[in-house]
Amino acid sequence: MGRGVVHARNLRRWIKNYLHSEKLPLHRYGTYHSSILEDEDFCQDIQLHLTEIAKKGYIRAQDIVDYVATEEVQKKLGTKARGIHVRTARRWLRKLNWRYRQKKKGMYIDGHEREDVVEYRDQFVERWKEYEKRFIIYDNDGKVLSTLTGFPVPQIGRFRLILVTHDESTFYANDRRKTQWINDNAKPIAERKGEGESLMVSEFLTSEWGRLTDGDEEARILFRAGKGRDGYFDSGDLLLQVDNAIDIFEGKTNGFATGLFLFDNAPSHQKRAPDALSARKMPKNLHATWRQHKDGPRMRTTIFGPQNTPQDLYFDDNHPTMPGWFKGMEVIIQERGLLPQDRVLNAQCVGFKCEPGKTDCCCRRILFTQPDFVNQKSHLEELITSRGHLCDFYPKYHCELNFIEQYWGAAKLIYRTSPKTSDMKEMEKNVKACLDGVPHVQIQRYANRAARFISAYGQGLTGPEAAWANRKYHGHRTLPPDMALKLKAEHEQK
């Protein structure tokens, strides 16, 4: 008859029913079968139930089975009240537009809304509003959207600002697409184990020109990190690269603009110069040979007080009894007129865990709260400001504000579909081609996306709300205030 196993089973069942009841089965052709899911209220209730589960964890077909079996739902179904099988639940999930697949990655929000992070983010947004007045802004097609607002002031140097953002990323030799078109007759091919050799890229991008280059000179460096290779990329390497990047920037601009160099808020970027002010390791008493770092230089001379009084932290080399000795925290505090007369200060409280609100409980805490120690800049910021440019740092955990992150993603998408390489020389050439293959207009769109996030945070949106707003209004560079309020309300409903 050309029928399958299912039809044979049906014939057997029909024959058994006929022998038992002497009734022939009725055909169902033309009969309409309704579904409970056609009830919009019931369908919406299931969607809400699944959405709540998805917020906390994973959805299973069994969740629908359990939901339908609850007493409350059974009462709502009335005459249609019955349980369902897990296979039915899977069909319902498909009808409700749920699909079993790998979850797409969104924005990481670990530590995003931590109190100290939000406080720094708010400060960064305020600084950004001032920076933006000195930008030339481009739309998503690379056309000028707005020019500078304000006027040059001689005291602040070149008025026009150009944003130069920095980041590092690593490419791996065996990082290739896992999903691809494969012939049914193709045999398994032996693959290299592990990620393979790595190549780190440290890059500078601008929305004005894309990659920071000037003729044949480029700020990008490739670094083969690891033991037995180029070593490890540290703050010293970054300082050398930044110094070269400033040279390239100044050659490119020929003095018509100031660079705003932005970096991630990483510990290596916040490292201070060897002679920078720091009370962290200072001894309380006099010391003949103390240095902040072993075999390092003396800590620099500082100034304090409203009169900018200079203070050397070491005795003069011609001192009769203690030539070149470190003065110690107690003498430094005494010279500033901050040493209490009614009690003796310890070097620090136990574990340096001072009582909240105390600023004069120990020698170390007093120096920690002094303006010259508090305002000590990182080595990176000192280098950039000494060259006449601006330096700032993105808030922690806010990679969405650095548009170079999307540049890495675009370059690695090209890299994963590029031909495999057999040695490091070929890999370097391949990585460069992939990085150069990201169009300038695409980089400008990434910069506008980052600006939308900053605008959203400036209007009080949280991380998830800002991500929602960015997806919904990706054509805007900034969010109008009424739009931000509307989006906040919509996100809360979601």
Short mmCIF file of C-alpha atoms in Angstrom, two decimals:
data_model
loop_
_atom_site.label_atom_id
_atom_site.label_comp_id
_atom_site.label_asym_id
_atom_site.label_seq_id
_atom_site.Cartn_x
_atom_site.Cartn_y
_atom_site.Cartn_z
CA MET A 1 0.00 0.00 0.00
CA GLY A 2 3.01 2.29 0.27
CA ARG A 3 2.17 3.27 3.86
CA GLY A 4 4.48 3.26 6.86
CA VAL A 5 4.62 1.78 10.35
CA VAL A 6 2.27 4.40 11.83
CA HIS A 7 -0.49 3.44 9.38
CA ALA A 8 -0.02 -0.23 10.25
CA ARG A 9 -0.44 0.56 13.92
CA ASN A 10 -3.61 2.53 13.20
CA LEU A 11 -5.06 -0.42 11.24
CA ARG A 12 -4.34 -2.74 14.15
CA ARG A 13 -5.98 -0.30 16.60
CA TRP A 14 -9.06 0.14 14.34
CA ILE A 15 -9.49 -3.64 13.98
CA LYS A 16 -9.28 -4.13 17.76
CA ASN A 17 -11.85 -1.38 18.32
CA TYR A 18 -14.19 -2.96 15.70
CA LEU A 19 -13.94 -6.43 17.24
CA HIS A 20 -14.70 -4.93 20.62
CA SER A 21 -17.48 -2.46 19.70
CA GLU A 22 -18.47 -3.45 16.12
CA LYS A 23 -18.17 0.22 15.13
CA LEU A 24 -16.10 1.43 12.19
CA PRO A 25 -13.78 4.41 12.79
CA LEU A 26 -14.94 7.77 11.47
CA HIS A 27 -12.58 9.79 9.29
CA ARG A 28 -11.64 13.31 10.42
CA TYR A 29 -11.14 14.96 7.06
CA GLY A 30 -12.57 18.48 7.09
CA THR A 31 -12.91 18.55 10.88
CA TYR A 32 -11.56 21.69 12.58
CA HIS A 33 -9.36 21.15 15.64
CA SER A 34 -9.01 24.19 17.86
CA SER A 35 -6.04 24.86 20.16
CA ILE A 36 -6.04 26.29 23.64
CA LEU A 37 -3.34 28.68 22.40
CA GLU A 38 -5.96 30.48 20.30
CA ASP A 39 -7.17 32.00 23.57
CA GLU A 40 -5.15 35.26 23.61
CA ASP A 41 -5.42 35.68 27.38
CA PHE A 42 -4.17 32.16 28.03
CA CYS A 43 -1.38 32.63 25.48
CA GLN A 44 -0.29 35.89 27.14
CA ASP A 45 -0.30 34.27 30.59
CA ILE A 46 2.08 31.58 29.37
CA GLN A 47 4.35 34.19 27.74
CA LEU A 48 4.54 36.17 31.00
CA HIS A 49 5.26 33.00 32.96
CA LEU A 50 8.08 32.03 30.58
CA THR A 51 9.52 35.55 30.60
CA GLU A 52 9.76 35.52 34.41
CA ILE A 53 11.55 32.15 34.31
CA ALA A 54 13.95 33.40 31.60
CA LYS A 55 15.00 36.34 33.81
CA LYS A 56 16.21 33.97 36.53
CA GLY A 57 17.48 30.96 34.60
CA TYR A 58 16.65 28.50 31.83
CA ILE A 59 13.32 27.56 30.25
CA ARG A 60 12.31 23.92 29.79
CA ALA A 61 9.29 22.38 28.08
CA GLN A 62 8.50 20.84 31.46
CA ASP A 63 7.90 24.36 32.81
CA ILE A 64 4.80 24.65 30.59
CA VAL A 65 3.62 21.17 31.61
CA ASP A 66 3.92 22.15 35.28
CA TYR A 67 2.24 25.51 34.68
CA VAL A 68 -0.78 23.97 32.93
CA ALA A 69 -1.11 21.39 35.72
CA THR A 70 -1.50 24.05 38.42
CA GLU A 71 -4.91 24.33 40.07
CA GLU A 72 -5.30 27.99 39.05
CA VAL A 73 -4.79 27.27 35.34
CA GLN A 74 -7.02 24.19 35.40
CA LYS A 75 -9.87 26.31 36.79
CA LYS A 76 -9.36 28.89 34.02
CA LEU A 77 -9.53 26.17 31.35
CA GLY A 78 -12.90 24.97 32.62
CA THR A 79 -14.27 22.25 30.32
CA LYS A 80 -10.93 22.06 28.49
CA ALA A 81 -9.07 21.35 31.73
CA ARG A 82 -6.52 18.58 31.26
CA GLY A 83 -2.80 18.03 31.49
CA ILE A 84 -0.45 18.13 28.51
CA HIS A 85 2.51 16.01 27.47
CA VAL A 86 6.04 17.41 27.25
CA ARG A 87 5.94 16.93 23.45
CA THR A 88 2.87 19.17 23.32
CA ALA A 89 4.74 21.73 25.43
CA ARG A 90 7.58 21.74 22.87
CA ARG A 91 5.09 22.42 20.05
CA TRP A 92 3.58 25.23 22.11
CA LEU A 93 7.01 26.77 22.62
CA ARG A 94 7.54 26.91 18.87
CA LYS A 95 4.11 28.47 18.33
CA LEU A 96 4.96 31.06 20.98
CA ASN A 97 8.18 31.93 19.05
CA TRP A 98 10.63 30.32 21.46
CA ARG A 99 13.54 28.44 19.89
CA TYR A 100 16.02 26.02 21.42
CA ARG A 101 19.40 27.44 20.36
CA GLN A 102 22.57 28.99 21.68
CA LYS A 103 21.89 32.22 23.52
CA LYS A 104 23.28 35.37 21.91
CA LYS A 105 25.71 37.34 24.01
CA GLY A 106 24.64 40.76 25.18
CA MET A 107 26.44 43.48 27.12
CA TYR A 108 28.39 42.35 30.18
CA ILE A 109 27.18 44.13 33.32
CA ASP A 110 29.36 42.55 36.03
CA GLY A 111 30.03 45.31 38.58
CA HIS A 112 28.27 47.75 36.28
CA GLU A 113 26.00 49.27 38.90
CA ARG A 114 28.37 49.07 41.86
CA GLU A 115 28.17 52.25 43.93
CA ASP A 116 31.78 53.38 43.39
CA VAL A 117 31.60 52.52 39.66
CA VAL A 118 28.39 54.51 39.18
CA GLU A 119 29.92 57.47 41.03
CA TYR A 120 32.97 57.47 38.74
CA ARG A 121 30.73 56.96 35.68
CA ASP A 122 28.69 60.04 36.57
CA GLN A 123 31.89 62.08 36.90
CA PHE A 124 33.15 60.74 33.56
CA VAL A 125 29.86 61.66 31.84
CA GLU A 126 30.14 65.25 33.13
CA ARG A 127 33.70 65.51 31.81
CA TRP A 128 32.52 64.03 28.49
CA LYS A 129 29.90 66.76 28.09
CA GLU A 130 32.71 69.33 28.22
CA TYR A 131 34.90 67.32 25.84
CA GLU A 132 32.04 67.01 23.34
CA LYS A 133 31.81 70.79 22.94
CA ARG A 134 35.25 70.66 21.34
CA PHE A 135 34.56 67.68 19.00
CA ILE A 136 33.58 67.66 15.36
CA ILE A 137 30.78 65.09 15.30
CA TYR A 138 30.01 62.80 12.34
CA ASP A 139 26.85 60.89 11.46
CA ASN A 140 26.73 57.19 10.55
CA ASP A 141 27.58 58.00 6.92
CA GLY A 142 30.71 59.96 7.81
CA LYS A 143 29.18 63.38 7.16
CA VAL A 144 29.75 66.27 9.57
CA LEU A 145 26.80 66.45 11.96
CA SER A 146 27.95 69.34 14.15
CA THR A 147 31.03 71.47 14.64
CA LEU A 148 32.68 73.03 17.68
CA THR A 149 30.53 74.91 20.19
CA GLY A 150 32.25 77.65 22.16
CA PHE A 151 35.44 79.52 21.45
CA PRO A 152 39.17 79.03 22.09
CA VAL A 153 40.65 80.21 25.38
CA PRO A 154 44.42 80.85 25.29
CA GLN A 155 44.98 79.23 28.69
CA ILE A 156 43.81 75.79 27.55
CA GLY A 157 45.80 75.59 24.31
CA ARG A 158 44.36 74.20 21.06
CA PHE A 159 40.57 74.30 21.33
CA ARG A 160 39.62 71.50 18.96
CA LEU A 161 39.69 68.03 20.54
CA ILE A 162 40.17 64.75 18.72
CA LEU A 163 39.32 61.58 20.61
CA VAL A 164 42.03 58.91 20.47
CA THR A 165 40.97 55.65 22.11
CA HIS A 166 43.25 52.74 23.00
CA ASP A 167 42.91 49.05 23.74
CA GLU A 168 44.68 45.73 23.38
CA SER A 169 43.39 42.46 21.98
CA THR A 170 44.85 39.03 21.21
CA PHE A 171 44.47 36.98 18.04
CA TYR A 172 45.04 33.20 18.02
CA ALA A 173 46.33 31.12 15.12
CA ASN A 174 43.63 28.43 15.40
CA ASP A 175 40.69 30.78 15.96
CA ARG A 176 38.49 29.84 13.02
CA ARG A 177 34.76 29.54 12.32
CA LYS A 178 33.27 26.37 13.78
CA THR A 179 30.09 26.49 11.65
CA GLN A 180 30.52 26.22 7.88
CA TRP A 181 29.22 24.47 4.75
CA ILE A 182 30.55 20.90 4.65
CA ASN A 183 29.87 18.25 2.00
CA ASP A 184 28.06 15.14 3.25
CA ASN A 185 30.82 12.98 1.76
CA ALA A 186 33.64 14.96 3.39
CA LYS A 187 35.81 13.03 5.82
CA PRO A 188 36.98 14.44 9.18
CA ILE A 189 40.19 16.42 8.90
CA ALA A 190 42.82 16.45 11.61
CA GLU A 191 42.84 19.86 13.34
CA ARG A 192 45.48 21.58 15.42
CA LYS A 193 44.89 21.25 19.14
CA GLY A 194 44.35 24.33 21.31
CA GLU A 195 44.23 27.98 20.36
CA GLY A 196 47.66 27.99 18.76
CA GLU A 197 50.18 30.82 18.76
CA SER A 198 48.98 34.19 19.96
CA LEU A 199 49.59 37.70 18.67
CA MET A 200 48.66 40.71 20.79
CA VAL A 201 47.69 43.96 19.10
CA SER A 202 47.85 47.34 20.86
CA GLU A 203 45.98 49.88 18.76
CA PHE A 204 44.85 53.53 18.75
CA LEU A 205 41.68 54.60 16.92
CA THR A 206 40.09 57.95 16.18
CA SER A 207 36.66 58.74 14.77
CA GLU A 208 38.36 61.34 12.53
CA TRP A 209 40.66 59.05 10.54
CA GLY A 210 40.15 55.55 11.92
CA ARG A 211 43.54 54.01 12.71
CA LEU A 212 46.10 56.47 14.04
CA THR A 213 48.62 56.77 11.21
CA ASP A 214 50.65 59.46 9.50
CA GLY A 215 51.99 58.40 6.14
CA ASP A 216 54.01 55.21 6.67
CA GLU A 217 54.08 55.67 10.44
CA GLU A 218 51.46 53.93 12.57
CA ALA A 219 50.75 53.84 16.29
CA ARG A 220 49.75 50.15 16.24
CA ILE A 221 52.20 47.58 17.58
CA LEU A 222 52.11 43.80 17.33
CA PHE A 223 53.48 41.91 20.34
CA ARG A 224 54.21 38.20 20.64
CA ALA A 225 53.46 37.87 24.33
CA GLY A 226 54.77 34.97 26.38
CA LYS A 227 57.81 33.40 27.93
CA GLY A 228 60.55 32.78 25.37
CA ARG A 229 58.94 35.26 22.97
CA ASP A 230 58.68 39.06 23.38
CA GLY A 231 57.98 38.79 27.12
CA TYR A 232 54.91 40.51 28.53
CA PHE A 233 53.38 43.83 27.56
CA ASP A 234 53.67 46.07 30.63
CA SER A 235 53.19 49.72 31.51
CA GLY A 236 56.69 50.57 30.28
CA ASP A 237 55.87 49.22 26.81
CA LEU A 238 52.63 51.18 26.78
CA LEU A 239 54.42 54.42 27.72
CA LEU A 240 56.81 54.01 24.79
CA GLN A 241 53.89 53.32 22.44
CA VAL A 242 51.93 56.32 23.74
CA ASP A 243 54.93 58.61 23.27
CA ASN A 244 55.21 57.44 19.66
CA ALA A 245 51.42 57.79 19.19
CA ILE A 246 51.59 61.42 20.32
CA ASP A 247 54.39 62.06 17.81
CA ILE A 248 52.20 60.60 15.05
CA PHE A 249 49.16 62.57 16.23
CA GLU A 250 51.09 65.85 16.25
CA GLY A 251 52.53 65.12 12.82
CA LYS A 252 49.04 64.38 11.52
CA THR A 253 47.36 67.44 13.07
CA ASN A 254 50.29 69.82 12.62
CA GLY A 255 49.27 71.70 15.78
CA PHE A 256 45.58 72.42 14.98
CA ALA A 257 44.09 70.09 17.63
CA THR A 258 44.59 68.60 21.08
CA GLY A 259 44.38 64.86 21.57
CA LEU A 260 42.03 63.34 24.14
CA PHE A 261 43.65 59.97 24.88
CA LEU A 262 41.21 57.55 26.52
CA PHE A 263 42.21 54.25 28.15
CA ASP A 264 40.56 51.41 30.03
CA ASN A 265 40.62 51.75 33.80
CA ALA A 266 43.08 48.87 34.19
CA PRO A 267 45.64 48.70 37.06
CA SER A 268 48.54 48.73 34.58
CA HIS A 269 47.22 52.00 33.12
CA GLN A 270 46.99 53.56 36.60
CA LYS A 271 50.56 52.68 37.57
CA ARG A 272 52.49 55.64 38.94
CA ALA A 273 55.97 56.82 38.06
CA PRO A 274 58.86 55.36 40.14
CA ASP A 275 59.33 58.68 41.98
CA ALA A 276 55.59 59.44 42.39
CA LEU A 277 54.10 60.39 45.75
CA SER A 278 52.72 57.46 47.71
CA ALA A 279 52.36 56.90 51.45
CA ARG A 280 51.61 53.20 51.09
CA LYS A 281 55.07 51.88 52.05
CA MET A 282 56.54 54.85 53.91
CA PRO A 283 58.20 54.17 57.28
CA LYS A 284 57.18 56.32 60.23
CA ASN A 285 60.70 57.16 61.38
CA LEU A 286 63.96 58.31 59.78
CA HIS A 287 65.56 55.92 57.34
CA ALA A 288 69.00 56.14 55.75
CA THR A 289 68.27 54.30 52.47
CA TRP A 290 64.50 54.07 52.01
CA ARG A 291 63.12 54.20 48.47
CA GLN A 292 59.61 53.53 47.18
CA HIS A 293 61.02 50.80 44.90
CA LYS A 294 64.12 48.71 45.36
CA ASP A 295 67.09 50.43 43.69
CA GLY A 296 64.62 53.10 42.52
CA PRO A 297 64.89 56.89 42.61
CA ARG A 298 64.04 59.13 45.55
CA MET A 299 60.43 60.19 45.93
CA ARG A 300 59.91 63.55 44.25
CA THR A 301 59.71 66.94 45.98
CA THR A 302 56.14 68.10 46.55
CA ILE A 303 54.17 71.21 47.50
CA PHE A 304 51.43 71.58 50.11
CA GLY A 305 49.13 74.15 51.67
CA PRO A 306 47.44 77.27 50.28
CA GLN A 307 50.81 78.93 49.65
CA ASN A 308 52.14 75.93 47.66
CA THR A 309 54.96 75.46 50.15
CA PRO A 310 57.68 73.17 48.72
CA GLN A 311 58.66 70.11 50.76
CA ASP A 312 61.55 67.75 50.17
CA LEU A 313 60.92 64.30 51.63
CA TYR A 314 64.66 63.67 52.12
CA PHE A 315 67.22 65.63 54.12
CA ASP A 316 69.76 67.59 52.13
CA ASP A 317 72.84 65.69 51.00
CA ASN A 318 74.91 68.20 53.00
CA HIS A 319 73.04 67.54 56.25
CA PRO A 320 75.61 67.20 59.09
CA THR A 321 74.21 64.01 60.66
CA MET A 322 71.66 62.51 58.23
CA PRO A 323 72.76 63.35 54.66
CA GLY A 324 70.15 62.18 52.12
CA TRP A 325 68.11 60.31 54.74
CA PHE A 326 64.37 59.80 54.26
CA LYS A 327 62.53 61.95 56.79
CA GLY A 328 59.79 59.47 57.64
CA MET A 329 56.06 60.10 57.89
CA GLU A 330 56.20 61.66 61.34
CA VAL A 331 58.64 64.42 60.31
CA ILE A 332 56.78 65.03 57.03
CA ILE A 333 53.52 65.49 58.95
CA GLN A 334 55.24 67.69 61.55
CA GLU A 335 56.64 70.00 58.85
CA ARG A 336 53.08 70.41 57.57
CA GLY A 337 51.84 71.37 61.03
CA LEU A 338 49.51 68.38 61.23
CA LEU A 339 51.14 66.38 64.02
CA PRO A 340 48.87 66.19 67.14
CA GLN A 341 50.45 67.45 70.36
CA ASP A 342 48.20 65.50 72.75
CA ARG A 343 48.92 61.95 71.53
CA VAL A 344 51.42 59.76 69.75
CA LEU A 345 50.44 58.52 66.29
CA ASN A 346 51.07 54.97 65.14
CA ALA A 347 52.45 54.39 61.67
CA GLN A 348 49.06 52.96 60.70
CA CYS A 349 45.97 51.42 62.24
CA VAL A 350 45.86 47.61 62.48
CA GLY A 351 45.65 46.26 58.93
CA PHE A 352 45.24 49.90 57.81
CA LYS A 353 41.53 49.49 58.55
CA CYS A 354 40.84 52.92 60.02
CA GLU A 355 37.50 53.89 61.53
CA PRO A 356 35.11 55.29 58.89
CA GLY A 357 35.36 59.07 58.68
CA LYS A 358 38.70 59.28 60.55
CA THR A 359 41.42 61.30 58.80
CA ASP A 360 43.98 61.79 61.62
CA CYS A 361 44.02 58.41 63.35
CA CYS A 362 47.48 57.37 62.08
CA CYS A 363 50.40 58.78 60.09
CA ARG A 364 49.56 56.89 56.91
CA ARG A 365 45.90 57.99 56.93
CA ILE A 366 46.90 61.67 57.35
CA LEU A 367 49.18 61.52 54.29
CA PHE A 368 46.63 59.50 52.32
CA THR A 369 44.15 62.38 52.66
CA GLN A 370 46.60 65.17 51.76
CA PRO A 371 45.70 66.89 48.44
CA ASP A 372 49.14 66.39 46.86
CA PHE A 373 49.02 62.63 47.59
CA VAL A 374 45.35 62.30 46.58
CA ASN A 375 45.89 64.16 43.27
CA GLN A 376 48.98 62.17 42.27
CA LYS A 377 48.48 61.24 38.60
CA SER A 378 49.44 58.00 36.92
CA HIS A 379 52.66 57.82 34.91
CA LEU A 380 50.57 57.54 31.74
CA GLU A 381 48.58 60.69 32.48
CA GLU A 382 51.74 62.60 33.45
CA LEU A 383 53.35 61.71 30.12
CA ILE A 384 50.34 62.77 28.04
CA THR A 385 49.69 66.03 29.91
CA SER A 386 53.39 66.91 29.74
CA ARG A 387 53.06 66.71 25.94
CA GLY A 388 50.14 69.18 26.00
CA HIS A 389 47.28 66.71 25.53
CA LEU A 390 44.44 65.35 27.68
CA CYS A 391 44.20 61.92 29.29
CA ASP A 392 41.17 60.22 30.80
CA PHE A 393 40.02 56.72 31.72
CA TYR A 394 36.77 54.92 30.97
CA PRO A 395 34.70 53.70 33.94
CA LYS A 396 35.45 50.14 35.06
CA TYR A 397 33.35 47.35 33.52
CA HIS A 398 32.07 49.69 30.76
CA CYS A 399 33.61 48.25 27.61
CA GLU A 400 30.58 49.51 25.65
CA LEU A 401 31.94 53.06 26.01
CA ASN A 402 35.15 52.19 24.17
CA PHE A 403 34.27 51.91 20.48
CA ILE A 404 37.47 50.04 19.72
CA GLU A 405 35.84 46.92 21.22
CA GLN A 406 33.52 46.63 18.20
CA TYR A 407 36.49 47.23 15.93
CA TRP A 408 38.13 44.11 17.43
CA GLY A 409 34.94 42.13 16.81
CA ALA A 410 34.75 43.22 13.17
CA ALA A 411 38.43 42.43 12.57
CA LYS A 412 38.14 38.98 14.18
CA LEU A 413 35.07 38.20 12.10
CA ILE A 414 37.22 38.78 8.99
CA TYR A 415 40.11 36.86 10.55
CA ARG A 416 38.03 33.75 11.28
CA THR A 417 37.08 33.43 7.60
CA SER A 418 40.59 34.16 6.29
CA PRO A 419 43.00 31.44 5.08
CA LYS A 420 44.85 29.50 7.74
CA THR A 421 48.48 30.46 8.33
CA SER A 422 51.47 28.20 8.87
CA ASP A 423 53.91 30.50 10.68
CA MET A 424 54.02 33.72 12.72
CA LYS A 425 55.15 35.86 9.79
CA GLU A 426 52.10 34.87 7.75
CA MET A 427 49.85 35.33 10.78
CA GLU A 428 51.12 38.88 11.38
CA LYS A 429 50.47 39.76 7.74
CA ASN A 430 46.99 38.22 7.94
CA VAL A 431 46.09 40.03 11.19
CA LYS A 432 47.21 43.40 9.76
CA ALA A 433 45.08 42.85 6.64
CA CYS A 434 42.03 42.00 8.78
CA LEU A 435 42.49 45.09 10.97
CA ASP A 436 42.96 47.32 7.93
CA GLY A 437 39.87 45.73 6.37
CA VAL A 438 37.49 47.44 8.82
CA PRO A 439 36.19 50.53 6.94
CA HIS A 440 36.57 54.01 8.44
CA VAL A 441 32.82 54.73 8.21
CA GLN A 442 32.18 51.58 10.24
CA ILE A 443 34.53 52.85 12.95
CA GLN A 444 32.59 56.14 13.01
CA ARG A 445 29.38 54.18 13.56
CA TYR A 446 31.00 52.36 16.46
CA ALA A 447 32.00 55.73 17.93
CA ASN A 448 28.40 56.97 17.64
CA ARG A 449 27.16 53.83 19.38
CA ALA A 450 29.52 54.47 22.30
CA ALA A 451 28.33 58.10 22.43
CA ARG A 452 24.71 56.88 22.69
CA PHE A 453 25.62 54.84 25.75
CA ILE A 454 27.29 57.85 27.37
CA SER A 455 24.21 59.96 26.57
CA ALA A 456 21.96 57.30 28.13
CA TYR A 457 24.03 57.17 31.33
CA GLY A 458 23.99 60.97 31.45
CA GLN A 459 20.18 60.83 31.56
CA GLY A 460 20.06 58.41 34.47
CA LEU A 461 19.61 55.08 32.67
CA THR A 462 21.22 51.97 34.16
CA GLY A 463 23.38 49.54 32.20
CA PRO A 464 20.55 47.22 31.03
CA GLU A 465 18.32 50.23 30.27
CA ALA A 466 21.10 51.88 28.24
CA ALA A 467 21.63 48.65 26.26
CA TRP A 468 17.88 48.47 25.58
CA ALA A 469 17.85 52.11 24.45
CA ASN A 470 20.84 51.55 22.15
CA ARG A 471 19.14 48.66 20.38
CA LYS A 472 15.86 50.51 19.99
CA TYR A 473 17.26 53.86 18.76
CA HIS A 474 20.48 52.89 17.01
CA GLY A 475 20.04 55.67 14.43
CA HIS A 476 20.57 58.43 17.00
CA ARG A 477 23.91 59.61 18.37
CA THR A 478 22.34 60.96 21.57
CA LEU A 479 18.97 60.33 23.19
CA PRO A 480 16.53 63.25 23.63
CA PRO A 481 15.45 63.59 27.30
CA ASP A 482 11.79 62.70 26.64
CA MET A 483 12.89 59.64 24.67
CA ALA A 484 15.10 58.47 27.57
CA LEU A 485 12.18 58.70 30.01
CA LYS A 486 9.94 56.79 27.62
CA LEU A 487 12.56 54.08 27.13
CA LYS A 488 13.06 53.77 30.89
CA ALA A 489 9.32 53.15 31.32
CA GLU A 490 9.26 50.63 28.44
CA HIS A 491 12.24 48.73 29.84
CA GLU A 492 10.62 48.48 33.27
CA GLN A 493 7.51 46.99 31.64
CA LYS A 494 9.67 44.42 29.88
#
